[in-house]
Coordinates of C-alpha atoms in Angstrom, one line a residue:
Chain A
M53 CA 0.0 0.0 0.0
T54 CA 1.1 3.5 -0.8
S55 CA 1.3 6.1 1.9
A56 CA -1.6 7.9 0.3
Q57 CA -3.8 4.7 0.6
I58 CA -2.9 4.4 4.2
D59 CA -3.8 8.0 4.8
V60 CA -7.1 7.5 3.1
L61 CA -7.8 4.4 5.2
L62 CA -6.8 6.2 8.4
V63 CA -9.1 9.1 7.7
A64 CA -11.9 6.8 6.9
V65 CA -11.6 4.9 10.1
V66 CA -11.3 8.0 12.2
V67 CA -14.4 9.5 10.5
A68 CA -16.4 6.3 11.1
A69 CA -15.4 6.1 14.7
A70 CA -16.1 9.8 15.4
C71 CA -19.6 9.5 13.8
A72 CA -20.5 6.3 15.6
I73 CA -20.3 7.8 19.1
P74 CA -22.9 10.7 18.9
G75 CA -24.8 8.5 16.5
T76 CA -25.4 5.9 19.3
F77 CA -27.2 8.5 21.4
L78 CA -29.2 9.8 18.4
V79 CA -30.4 6.3 17.7
L80 CA -31.4 5.7 21.3
R81 CA -33.1 9.1 21.5
R82 CA -35.1 8.3 18.2
M83 CA -33.6 11.3 16.6
A84 CA -31.8 9.6 13.8
M85 CA -33.3 12.0 11.2
M86 CA -31.8 15.0 13.1
S87 CA -28.4 13.9 11.8
D88 CA -29.6 14.1 8.3
A89 CA -30.9 17.7 9.0
I90 CA -27.8 18.8 10.7
S91 CA -25.3 17.3 8.2
H92 CA -27.0 19.3 5.6
T93 CA -27.5 22.6 7.4
V94 CA -24.0 22.9 8.6
L95 CA -23.2 23.9 5.0
L96 CA -25.0 27.2 5.7
G97 CA -22.7 27.7 8.7
I98 CA -19.6 27.1 6.6
V99 CA -20.7 29.6 4.0
L100 CA -21.6 32.3 6.4
A101 CA -18.4 31.8 8.3
F102 CA -16.5 31.8 5.0
F103 CA -17.9 35.3 4.2
V104 CA -16.6 36.5 7.5
V105 CA -13.0 35.0 7.4
S106 CA -12.6 34.4 3.6
D107 CA -10.4 31.3 4.3
L108 CA -11.7 27.8 3.6
G109 CA -9.1 26.3 6.1
S110 CA -10.2 28.4 9.0
P111 CA -11.4 26.7 12.2
I112 CA -14.0 29.5 12.4
L113 CA -15.8 27.5 9.7
I114 CA -16.3 24.5 12.1
A115 CA -17.6 26.8 14.8
G116 CA -20.0 28.5 12.4
A117 CA -21.2 25.2 11.2
A118 CA -21.8 24.0 14.8
L119 CA -23.8 27.0 15.5
V120 CA -26.0 26.6 12.5
G121 CA -26.4 22.9 13.5
L122 CA -27.7 24.1 16.9
L123 CA -29.9 26.6 15.2
T124 CA -31.4 23.7 13.1
V125 CA -32.3 21.9 16.3
V126 CA -33.8 25.1 17.9
L127 CA -35.9 25.8 14.8
V128 CA -37.1 22.3 14.5
E129 CA -38.2 22.3 18.1
A130 CA -39.8 25.8 17.7
V131 CA -41.8 24.6 14.7
S132 CA -42.9 21.3 16.4
R133 CA -43.7 23.1 19.7
T134 CA -46.5 25.0 17.9
G135 CA -48.4 21.7 18.0
L136 CA -49.5 22.2 14.5
V137 CA -46.7 20.3 12.8
R138 CA -45.1 17.0 13.9
E139 CA -41.4 16.7 14.6
D140 CA -40.6 14.6 11.5
A141 CA -42.4 17.1 9.4
A142 CA -40.7 20.0 11.1
I143 CA -37.3 18.4 10.3
G144 CA -38.5 18.2 6.8
L145 CA -39.4 21.9 6.7
V146 CA -36.4 23.4 8.5
F147 CA -33.4 21.6 6.9
P148 CA -34.3 22.2 3.2
A149 CA -34.9 25.8 4.0
L150 CA -31.5 26.4 5.7
F151 CA -29.7 24.1 3.1
S152 CA -31.2 25.9 0.1
I153 CA -30.1 29.2 1.5
A154 CA -26.6 27.8 1.5
V155 CA -26.9 26.5 -2.0
I156 CA -28.1 30.0 -3.3
L157 CA -25.4 31.7 -1.4
I158 CA -22.7 29.5 -2.8
S159 CA -24.0 29.6 -6.5
S160 CA -24.7 33.4 -6.6
L161 CA -22.2 35.1 -4.3
A162 CA -19.2 32.8 -4.1
G163 CA -19.1 31.4 -7.6
D164 CA -15.4 31.8 -7.6
V165 CA -14.8 29.8 -4.5
H166 CA -14.0 26.2 -4.4
L167 CA -17.2 25.1 -2.7
D168 CA -19.3 23.1 -4.9
S169 CA -22.5 21.2 -4.2
D170 CA -21.1 17.9 -5.5
A171 CA -18.3 18.0 -3.1
V172 CA -20.8 18.8 -0.3
L173 CA -23.1 16.0 -1.1
L174 CA -20.6 13.3 -1.7
G175 CA -17.2 14.5 -0.4
E176 CA -14.0 13.3 -1.7
I177 CA -12.0 11.3 0.7
A178 CA -9.5 10.4 -2.1
F179 CA -8.2 14.0 -2.1
A180 CA -7.7 13.9 1.8
P181 CA -3.9 12.9 1.5
F182 CA -3.2 15.9 -0.7
N183 CA -4.1 18.5 1.7
R184 CA -1.3 18.2 4.2
F185 CA -0.8 19.6 7.7
A186 CA 2.9 20.9 7.5
P187 CA 3.7 23.6 10.1
F188 CA 7.2 24.9 9.5
S189 CA 7.5 22.6 6.4
V190 CA 7.4 19.5 8.6
D191 CA 4.8 17.1 7.0
L192 CA 2.6 15.7 9.8
G193 CA 0.1 14.0 7.7
P194 CA -3.2 15.0 6.0
I195 CA -5.2 17.9 7.7
A196 CA -8.4 15.9 7.5
L197 CA -6.7 13.3 9.8
W198 CA -5.9 15.9 12.4
V199 CA -9.2 17.5 12.2
M200 CA -11.2 14.3 12.5
G201 CA -8.7 13.0 15.0
A202 CA -9.5 16.1 17.3
I203 CA -13.2 15.6 16.8
L204 CA -12.9 12.0 17.7
L205 CA -11.0 12.9 20.9
I206 CA -13.6 15.5 21.7
N207 CA -16.4 13.0 21.2
L208 CA -14.7 10.4 23.4
A209 CA -13.8 12.8 26.0
C210 CA -17.4 14.2 26.3
T211 CA -19.0 10.7 26.2
A212 CA -16.5 9.6 29.0
L213 CA -17.0 12.6 31.2
F214 CA -20.8 12.9 30.7
F215 CA -21.7 9.3 30.2
K216 CA -24.0 9.1 33.1
E217 CA -25.8 12.4 32.2
L218 CA -26.2 11.3 28.6
K219 CA -27.6 7.9 29.7
L220 CA -30.0 9.4 32.3
A221 CA -31.2 12.2 30.1
T222 CA -31.8 9.8 27.2
F223 CA -33.6 7.1 29.3
D224 CA -35.6 9.4 31.5
P225 CA -35.5 13.2 30.9
A226 CA -37.9 13.9 33.6
L227 CA -35.8 12.2 36.2
A228 CA -32.8 14.0 35.0
A229 CA -34.5 17.4 35.3
A230 CA -35.8 16.5 38.8
L231 CA -32.3 15.6 39.8
G232 CA -30.9 18.8 38.5
F233 CA -29.3 17.5 35.4
S234 CA -30.9 19.8 32.8
P235 CA -31.9 17.6 29.9
A236 CA -31.8 20.7 27.7
I237 CA -28.1 21.2 28.4
V238 CA -27.4 17.5 27.6
H239 CA -29.6 17.7 24.5
Y240 CA -27.8 20.8 23.1
G241 CA -24.4 19.4 24.2
L242 CA -25.0 16.2 22.2
M243 CA -26.4 18.3 19.2
S244 CA -23.2 20.4 19.3
L245 CA -21.2 17.1 19.1
V246 CA -23.4 16.0 16.2
S247 CA -22.8 19.3 14.4
I248 CA -19.1 19.4 14.9
T249 CA -18.7 15.8 13.8
A250 CA -20.9 16.4 10.8
V251 CA -19.0 19.4 9.6
G252 CA -15.6 17.6 10.1
A253 CA -16.8 14.5 8.5
F254 CA -18.5 16.0 5.5
D255 CA -15.3 17.2 4.0
A256 CA -14.2 13.6 3.8
V257 CA -17.5 11.7 3.0
G258 CA -20.0 14.4 2.2
S259 CA -23.2 15.2 4.0
I260 CA -25.4 12.2 3.0
L261 CA -22.8 9.6 3.9
V262 CA -22.2 11.2 7.2
V263 CA -25.8 10.0 8.0
A264 CA -24.9 6.5 7.0
L265 CA -22.0 6.5 9.3
M266 CA -23.8 8.0 12.2
I267 CA -27.0 5.8 12.0
G268 CA -26.0 2.6 10.5
P269 CA -23.3 1.3 12.9
P270 CA -25.3 2.1 16.0
A271 CA -28.5 0.6 14.6
A272 CA -26.6 -2.6 13.9
A273 CA -25.0 -2.5 17.4
Y274 CA -28.4 -2.0 19.1
L275 CA -29.4 -5.5 17.7
L276 CA -26.2 -7.2 19.0
T277 CA -26.2 -6.1 22.7
D278 CA -28.3 -4.9 25.5
R279 CA -25.6 -2.9 27.3
L280 CA -24.9 0.7 26.4
P281 CA -21.1 0.7 26.8
R282 CA -20.9 -2.4 24.6
M283 CA -23.2 -0.7 22.1
L284 CA -20.9 2.3 21.9
G285 CA -17.9 0.0 21.4
L286 CA -19.6 -2.2 18.8
S287 CA -20.9 0.8 16.9
V288 CA -17.2 2.2 16.6
A289 CA -16.0 -1.3 15.6
I290 CA -18.8 -1.8 13.0
G291 CA -18.2 1.8 11.6
A292 CA -14.5 1.4 11.4
A293 CA -14.8 -2.2 9.7
S294 CA -17.3 -0.8 7.2
A295 CA -14.9 2.0 6.4
V296 CA -12.1 -0.4 5.7
A297 CA -14.3 -2.9 3.8
G298 CA -15.8 0.1 1.9
Y299 CA -12.3 1.3 0.9
W300 CA -11.4 -2.1 -0.6
L301 CA -14.8 -2.3 -2.3
A302 CA -14.1 1.1 -4.0
R303 CA -10.6 -0.3 -5.1
V304 CA -12.2 -3.4 -6.6
L305 CA -15.1 -1.6 -8.3
D306 CA -13.0 1.4 -9.1
A307 CA -15.8 3.5 -7.6
N308 CA -16.3 6.5 -5.3
I309 CA -14.8 5.7 -1.9
A310 CA -17.4 7.4 0.3
G311 CA -20.2 5.7 -1.6
S312 CA -18.6 2.3 -1.3
M313 CA -18.1 3.0 2.5
A314 CA -21.9 3.8 2.9
T315 CA -22.7 0.7 0.9
A316 CA -20.5 -1.3 3.3
V317 CA -22.4 0.1 6.3
G318 CA -25.6 -0.9 4.7
I319 CA -24.4 -4.5 4.0
A320 CA -23.1 -4.7 7.6
F321 CA -26.5 -3.7 8.9
I322 CA -28.3 -6.2 6.7
L323 CA -26.0 -9.0 7.9
V324 CA -26.6 -8.1 11.6
L325 CA -30.3 -7.8 11.0
L326 CA -30.3 -11.3 9.6
L327 CA -27.8 -13.0 11.8
A328 CA -27.8 -11.2 15.2
P329 CA -27.8 -14.1 17.7
Q330 CA -30.8 -13.1 19.7
R331 CA -32.8 -10.4 17.8
G332 CA -31.8 -11.3 14.2
L333 CA -34.5 -12.3 11.7
V334 CA -33.0 -15.8 11.2
A335 CA -32.8 -16.4 15.1
T336 CA -36.3 -15.2 15.5
A337 CA -37.8 -17.4 12.9
R338 CA -36.0 -20.4 14.1
R339 CA -37.2 -19.6 17.6
Q340 CA -40.7 -19.3 16.5
R341 CA -40.6 -22.5 14.5
R342 CA -39.1 -24.4 17.6
Q343 CA -41.9 -22.9 19.6
R344 CA -44.5 -24.0 17.2
W345 CA -43.4 -27.7 17.5
T346 CA -42.9 -27.5 21.2
F347 CA -46.4 -26.1 21.6
A348 CA -47.9 -28.7 19.3
R349 CA -46.2 -31.4 21.3
Q350 CA -47.5 -30.0 24.5
M351 CA -51.0 -29.9 23.2
L352 CA -50.8 -33.5 22.2
L353 CA -49.5 -34.5 25.7
I354 CA -52.1 -32.5 27.5
H355 CA -54.9 -33.8 25.4
L356 CA -53.8 -37.4 26.1
A357 CA -53.4 -36.6 29.7
T358 CA -56.9 -35.2 30.0
H359 CA -58.5 -38.2 28.7
E360 CA -56.2 -40.7 30.3
G361 CA -58.3 -43.3 32.3
T362 CA -61.7 -41.9 31.1
P363 CA -64.2 -44.0 29.1
A364 CA -63.5 -41.8 26.0
E365 CA -59.9 -42.6 26.1
T366 CA -59.9 -45.3 23.3
D367 CA -61.7 -42.8 21.0
E368 CA -59.7 -39.7 22.0
S369 CA -56.2 -41.3 21.8
R370 CA -56.4 -42.7 18.3
P371 CA -53.8 -41.1 16.1
D372 CA -56.2 -40.0 13.4
H373 CA -58.4 -38.3 16.1
M374 CA -55.6 -35.7 16.6
Q375 CA -56.0 -34.5 13.1
R376 CA -59.6 -33.7 13.6
H377 CA -59.4 -32.6 17.2
M378 CA -56.5 -30.1 16.8
R379 CA -57.3 -29.3 13.2
W380 CA -53.8 -30.4 12.3
P381 CA -53.0 -31.2 8.7
P382 CA -52.1 -35.1 8.5
A383 CA -48.4 -34.5 7.7
F384 CA -48.0 -32.1 10.7
A385 CA -49.9 -34.4 13.0
N386 CA -47.7 -37.3 12.0
R387 CA -44.6 -35.3 12.7
V388 CA -45.8 -34.2 16.0
V389 CA -46.5 -37.9 16.9
R390 CA -43.2 -39.0 15.6
T391 CA -41.1 -36.5 17.4
A392 CA -43.1 -37.1 20.7
T393 CA -42.4 -40.9 20.2
E394 CA -38.8 -40.3 19.4
R395 CA -38.4 -38.4 22.6
G396 CA -40.0 -41.2 24.6
L397 CA -43.1 -39.2 25.7
I398 CA -45.6 -41.4 24.1
V399 CA -45.9 -45.0 22.6
L400 CA -48.3 -46.3 20.1
E401 CA -50.1 -49.5 21.3
N402 CA -52.9 -51.2 19.5
D403 CA -53.6 -48.0 17.5
Q404 CA -53.7 -46.0 20.8
L405 CA -51.4 -43.3 21.8
R406 CA -50.4 -43.6 25.4
L407 CA -48.3 -41.4 27.6
T408 CA -45.1 -42.7 29.1
A409 CA -44.2 -41.6 32.7
Q410 CA -42.0 -38.9 31.2
G411 CA -44.8 -37.8 28.9
R412 CA -47.3 -37.5 31.8
H413 CA -44.6 -35.5 33.7
E414 CA -44.2 -33.1 30.9
A415 CA -47.9 -32.7 30.3
R416 CA -48.3 -31.8 34.0
A417 CA -45.4 -29.3 33.8
A418 CA -46.9 -27.7 30.6
A419 CA -50.4 -27.4 32.0
V420 CA -49.4 -25.6 35.2
R421 CA -47.2 -23.0 33.4
Chain B
M1 CA -37.3 13.8 65.3
R2 CA -34.9 14.1 62.5
I3 CA -37.3 15.8 60.0
G4 CA -38.8 18.1 62.6
L5 CA -35.4 19.5 63.5
R6 CA -34.4 19.9 60.0
T7 CA -37.5 21.7 58.8
G8 CA -39.1 23.4 61.9
G9 CA -42.3 21.5 61.3
A10 CA -43.2 23.1 57.9
L11 CA -45.5 21.3 55.6
A12 CA -43.7 18.6 53.3
I13 CA -45.3 20.2 50.3
Q14 CA -47.2 23.6 50.1
A15 CA -48.5 24.7 46.8
T16 CA -50.5 27.9 46.7
D17 CA -52.7 29.2 43.9
L18 CA -51.0 27.1 41.4
T19 CA -52.2 27.8 37.9
L20 CA -50.9 26.0 34.8
A21 CA -51.9 26.3 31.2
Y22 CA -51.1 24.4 28.0
Q23 CA -51.6 26.8 25.0
Q24 CA -53.8 29.2 27.1
R25 CA -56.1 26.3 28.3
P26 CA -55.9 25.9 32.0
V27 CA -54.8 22.5 33.2
L28 CA -54.6 23.5 36.8
W29 CA -56.6 26.4 38.0
D30 CA -55.8 28.0 41.3
V31 CA -54.9 24.8 43.1
D32 CA -53.7 24.7 46.7
L33 CA -51.9 21.6 47.9
E34 CA -51.0 21.0 51.4
V35 CA -49.3 17.8 52.5
P36 CA -48.3 17.4 56.1
Q37 CA -45.1 15.4 56.8
G38 CA -45.3 11.6 57.4
V39 CA -48.6 10.9 55.5
L40 CA -49.6 8.9 52.5
M41 CA -51.6 11.1 50.2
A42 CA -53.5 10.0 47.1
I43 CA -54.3 12.4 44.3
V44 CA -57.5 11.4 42.7
G45 CA -59.4 12.7 39.8
P46 CA -60.8 11.9 36.3
N47 CA -58.5 11.6 33.2
G48 CA -57.3 15.1 32.2
A49 CA -57.8 16.4 35.7
G50 CA -54.2 17.6 35.9
K51 CA -52.9 15.0 38.3
T52 CA -49.7 14.4 36.5
T53 CA -49.3 18.1 35.7
L54 CA -49.6 18.8 39.4
L55 CA -46.8 16.4 40.2
R56 CA -44.6 17.8 37.5
A57 CA -45.3 21.3 38.7
V58 CA -44.3 20.4 42.2
L59 CA -41.1 18.9 40.8
G60 CA -40.4 22.1 38.9
L61 CA -40.6 20.3 35.6
L62 CA -43.2 22.6 34.5
Q63 CA -43.3 26.4 35.0
P64 CA -46.6 27.4 36.5
A65 CA -48.3 30.5 35.1
A66 CA -49.1 31.6 38.7
G67 CA -48.6 30.4 42.2
E68 CA -45.7 28.9 44.1
V69 CA -44.5 25.6 45.4
L70 CA -42.6 25.1 48.6
I71 CA -41.0 21.9 49.8
F72 CA -40.4 22.0 53.6
G73 CA -40.9 25.7 53.4
Q74 CA -38.2 26.2 50.7
P75 CA -38.2 26.4 46.9
Y76 CA -37.7 23.1 45.1
A77 CA -34.2 24.0 43.7
S78 CA -32.8 24.0 47.1
Q79 CA -34.6 20.9 48.3
R80 CA -33.9 18.7 45.2
R81 CA -32.1 16.1 47.2
R82 CA -35.0 15.6 49.6
V83 CA -37.6 14.7 46.8
A84 CA -37.7 11.5 44.9
Y85 CA -39.8 11.0 41.7
V86 CA -41.4 7.9 40.4
P87 CA -42.8 8.7 36.9
Q88 CA -45.4 6.5 35.0
R89 CA -43.9 3.3 33.9
G90 CA -45.0 4.1 30.3
S91 CA -43.0 7.4 30.2
V92 CA -39.7 5.7 29.4
D93 CA -38.4 3.3 26.7
W94 CA -37.9 -0.1 28.3
D95 CA -35.9 -1.3 25.3
F96 CA -33.1 1.0 26.4
P97 CA -29.9 -1.2 26.5
T98 CA -29.2 -1.5 30.2
T99 CA -29.8 -3.6 33.3
A100 CA -32.2 -3.3 36.3
L101 CA -29.4 -2.5 38.6
D102 CA -28.1 0.3 36.4
I103 CA -31.6 2.0 36.3
V104 CA -31.7 1.8 40.2
T105 CA -28.2 3.3 40.3
M106 CA -29.6 6.3 38.5
G107 CA -31.3 7.2 41.9
T108 CA -27.8 8.0 43.2
Y109 CA -26.9 10.4 40.4
G110 CA -28.4 13.4 42.3
G111 CA -25.9 13.0 45.1
L112 CA -23.0 12.6 42.7
G113 CA -23.6 15.8 40.7
W114 CA -22.2 16.4 37.3
V115 CA -19.3 14.2 35.8
R116 CA -18.6 12.1 39.0
R117 CA -19.3 8.5 38.2
P118 CA -21.2 6.1 40.3
G119 CA -18.7 3.7 42.2
S120 CA -19.0 0.6 44.2
S121 CA -20.7 2.3 47.1
E122 CA -23.5 3.6 44.8
R123 CA -23.9 0.2 43.2
A124 CA -24.0 -1.4 46.7
R125 CA -26.9 1.0 47.7
A126 CA -28.7 0.2 44.5
A127 CA -28.4 -3.5 45.1
A128 CA -29.7 -3.0 48.7
A129 CA -32.7 -1.0 47.2
L130 CA -33.3 -3.9 44.8
T131 CA -33.4 -6.2 47.7
E132 CA -35.9 -4.0 49.4
V133 CA -38.4 -4.4 46.6
G134 CA -37.7 -8.2 46.3
M135 CA -35.9 -7.9 43.0
E136 CA -32.3 -8.8 43.9
C137 CA -32.4 -11.9 41.5
Y138 CA -33.1 -9.5 38.6
A139 CA -30.2 -7.1 39.0
D140 CA -28.4 -8.1 35.8
R141 CA -31.5 -8.6 33.8
Q142 CA -32.1 -6.5 30.6
I143 CA -35.0 -4.1 31.6
S144 CA -37.1 -5.1 28.6
Q145 CA -37.3 -8.7 30.0
L146 CA -39.0 -7.6 33.1
S147 CA -42.8 -7.8 33.7
G148 CA -44.7 -4.6 34.1
G149 CA -44.9 -5.1 38.0
Q150 CA -41.1 -5.8 38.1
Q151 CA -40.5 -2.6 36.1
Q152 CA -42.7 -0.7 38.5
R153 CA -40.5 -2.1 41.4
I154 CA -37.3 -1.1 39.6
F155 CA -38.7 2.5 39.6
L156 CA -39.6 2.2 43.3
A157 CA -36.2 1.0 44.1
R158 CA -34.6 3.9 42.2
A159 CA -36.7 6.3 44.3
L160 CA -35.6 4.4 47.5
V161 CA -32.0 4.9 46.6
Q162 CA -32.5 8.6 46.5
D163 CA -33.2 8.4 50.3
A164 CA -35.5 11.4 50.0
D165 CA -38.0 12.8 52.5
V166 CA -40.8 13.2 49.9
Y167 CA -41.8 10.7 47.3
L168 CA -43.9 11.7 44.3
M169 CA -45.3 8.8 42.6
D170 CA -47.3 8.9 39.3
E171 CA -49.7 5.9 39.3
P172 CA -47.5 3.4 41.1
F173 CA -50.2 0.8 41.0
Q174 CA -51.0 1.0 37.3
G175 CA -50.9 -2.3 35.5
V176 CA -49.2 -4.3 38.3
D177 CA -50.1 -7.7 39.5
A178 CA -51.7 -8.3 43.0
T179 CA -48.3 -9.5 44.4
T180 CA -46.6 -6.3 43.3
E181 CA -49.5 -4.2 44.5
R182 CA -49.2 -5.7 48.1
A183 CA -45.5 -5.3 48.0
I184 CA -45.9 -1.6 47.0
V185 CA -48.4 -1.0 49.8
E186 CA -46.0 -2.4 52.3
L187 CA -43.3 -0.3 51.0
L188 CA -45.4 2.9 51.3
R189 CA -46.3 1.9 55.0
A190 CA -42.5 1.4 55.7
L191 CA -41.8 4.8 54.3
R192 CA -44.5 6.3 56.5
A193 CA -43.1 4.5 59.5
D194 CA -39.7 6.2 58.7
G195 CA -41.4 9.6 58.7
K196 CA -41.3 9.9 54.9
T197 CA -44.1 11.6 53.0
V198 CA -45.6 10.0 49.9
V199 CA -47.9 11.6 47.4
A200 CA -49.2 9.3 44.7
V201 CA -51.6 9.7 41.8
H202 CA -54.1 6.9 42.3
H203 CA -56.7 5.6 40.1
D204 CA -58.6 2.8 42.0
L205 CA -61.0 4.5 44.2
Q206 CA -61.9 1.4 46.1
T207 CA -58.5 1.2 47.7
V208 CA -58.0 4.9 48.7
T209 CA -59.4 4.4 52.1
E210 CA -57.3 1.3 52.7
Y211 CA -54.0 2.5 51.4
F212 CA -53.9 6.3 52.2
D213 CA -54.2 8.7 55.0
E214 CA -55.0 11.8 53.0
V215 CA -56.6 12.5 49.7
T216 CA -56.7 15.4 47.3
L217 CA -59.6 15.4 44.9
L218 CA -58.6 17.1 41.7
N219 CA -60.4 18.2 38.6
V220 CA -58.5 21.1 37.1
R221 CA -59.4 22.8 40.4
R222 CA -58.9 21.3 43.8
I223 CA -62.3 20.0 44.7
A224 CA -61.3 18.9 48.3
G225 CA -58.3 17.8 50.2
G226 CA -57.5 16.5 53.7
P227 CA -57.8 13.3 55.8
V228 CA -59.4 10.4 53.8
E229 CA -62.3 9.9 56.4
R230 CA -63.3 13.4 56.3
V231 CA -62.8 14.3 52.6
F232 CA -63.4 11.0 50.7
T233 CA -67.2 11.4 50.5
E234 CA -69.7 10.6 48.0
E235 CA -70.6 14.3 47.6
N236 CA -67.0 15.4 47.0
L237 CA -66.5 12.6 44.5
R238 CA -69.5 13.6 42.6
H239 CA -68.2 17.2 42.4
T240 CA -64.9 15.7 41.2
Y241 CA -66.2 13.3 38.6
G242 CA -69.2 15.3 37.4
G243 CA -72.2 13.5 39.1
R244 CA -71.6 10.1 37.7
V245 CA -70.6 8.5 41.0
A246 CA -72.9 5.7 42.2
G247 CA -71.5 5.6 45.7
I248 CA -68.4 4.7 47.6
G249 CA -67.5 1.9 49.9
G250 CA -67.6 -1.8 49.0
R251 CA -69.5 -1.3 45.7
A252 CA -67.6 -1.5 42.4
M253 CA -67.5 2.2 41.9
G254 CA -63.9 2.6 40.9
N255 CA -64.5 0.6 37.7
D256 CA -67.7 2.6 36.9
L257 CA -65.6 5.8 37.2
E258 CA -62.9 4.6 35.0
S259 CA -65.3 3.8 32.2
A260 CA -67.3 7.1 32.9
S261 CA -64.2 9.3 32.7

């Protein structure tokens, strides 16, 4: 691998990790779409800050972007608090408005500036290695790596310091408020992190793919664990792995790197959705199938136990009676009888199904449950 | 008396002329609430009477349009540590990725303040509170795997950990099984025996007399309030529920009210 390739991979992994941390809390707070809004409207902050400082490399741009990110949240809440518009619609109203202002400003006033909408939407991580951080002519690596590294550190530090506050305000905002941990401060703090991360990441992967990296890995991690610290760790791991896989996918397909990374996130999520050990679709289907057979067997045992020793027993315990009584299709009934026999729960004597001692025991256990 | 010394015998909760409105529509209108120390008080009223709003106003979660709330004679902000809150079970997302013990530990956060993390002593207190509500075996259980009654007990344990003097509970008996209901009643009595004050929004009118010492009848305005035997009368209930009350006592009135309201 060339050093430029290593640089691109490093930036990709750091971006993915930085996005996964605030993304985890967005997913838990059911605010995933807020990341979509913020990742677009930060563009307005960048443009406005650019008019002030006239320097695309200035850190003021990040501050401006973060402020407009917060403004987005405030406006969405103001619109939905009127009670006339729901929150999802409020997001859909506010963010195109702010984003379109940014697009108009770029196209009409800053036509000669290197800020074009394509780069904003898709980013170009392949260019990251060319923009070097070289104070006093000492090459210290790509600027994107330094910027995103700093943002990753900020995200890690804030999450570590305020882990308990984030957890409490996410799970039970009313208790947080009653205990004196203002949920509003936590909320806007988190939104600041989302804004800073979005603006930093969007240089590399563009505004749409920021959403993929913020929401996809946490949504997958949520299916894999029921502990918050593990969910954070898994989100970071899934995000970083998807970034690396996406990079190689782009090499193989000779395609856009950011797009391939988002595709890899999508594939990772689908794999988890299918194969997660407890909550995955495959595990759920298998569990339901197993339960169906267990339930059918229990019905059979309880039915036999109910009629055991009664005058109707001869009639009730004929194998073909099960089909009519339980409304089971013949093949299904045969299979239930066969598995119950194999497990030593019933025996077939003179065309009569009889419970074994073990079968009687299981029927009793199933009936009291 | 510990509490008497600390407070000079002030009322546990005193709300005066409390008025609250959502979008100009009054939800609470000129409500007075006086809760003496060491009593179990029920807040009773039809749906939409403002019961939850009243609790949230006392907790400072809602800003009243008029009136004030004093806890032991002081504003809430200075008495935070002395008040514990048990919200409605349905107000939180039980799929949140954490354990029963972790939820109970949240009750210790108020004492920790910002940034400081709960340590082994906080977890030990949380474990003790879990034992108090009979849930010690479920400490490591993911909270979505608990039954409704068990979730309610987790919430109560979380309030116990706060070691407060006043407990505000929003429908602690809602949707719990008979075992949990008995356990909660015993817990409330134990709190009272320790000199604590409990105010609970309550829906089952048949058990008000049995479980509580005092009652506040609320329907946007405070209809009546005071000791159960004096205040919990057929006439007051009719005022509260708008004349649809058949009678009180052993008759199945609570259910009629539920369907009427």
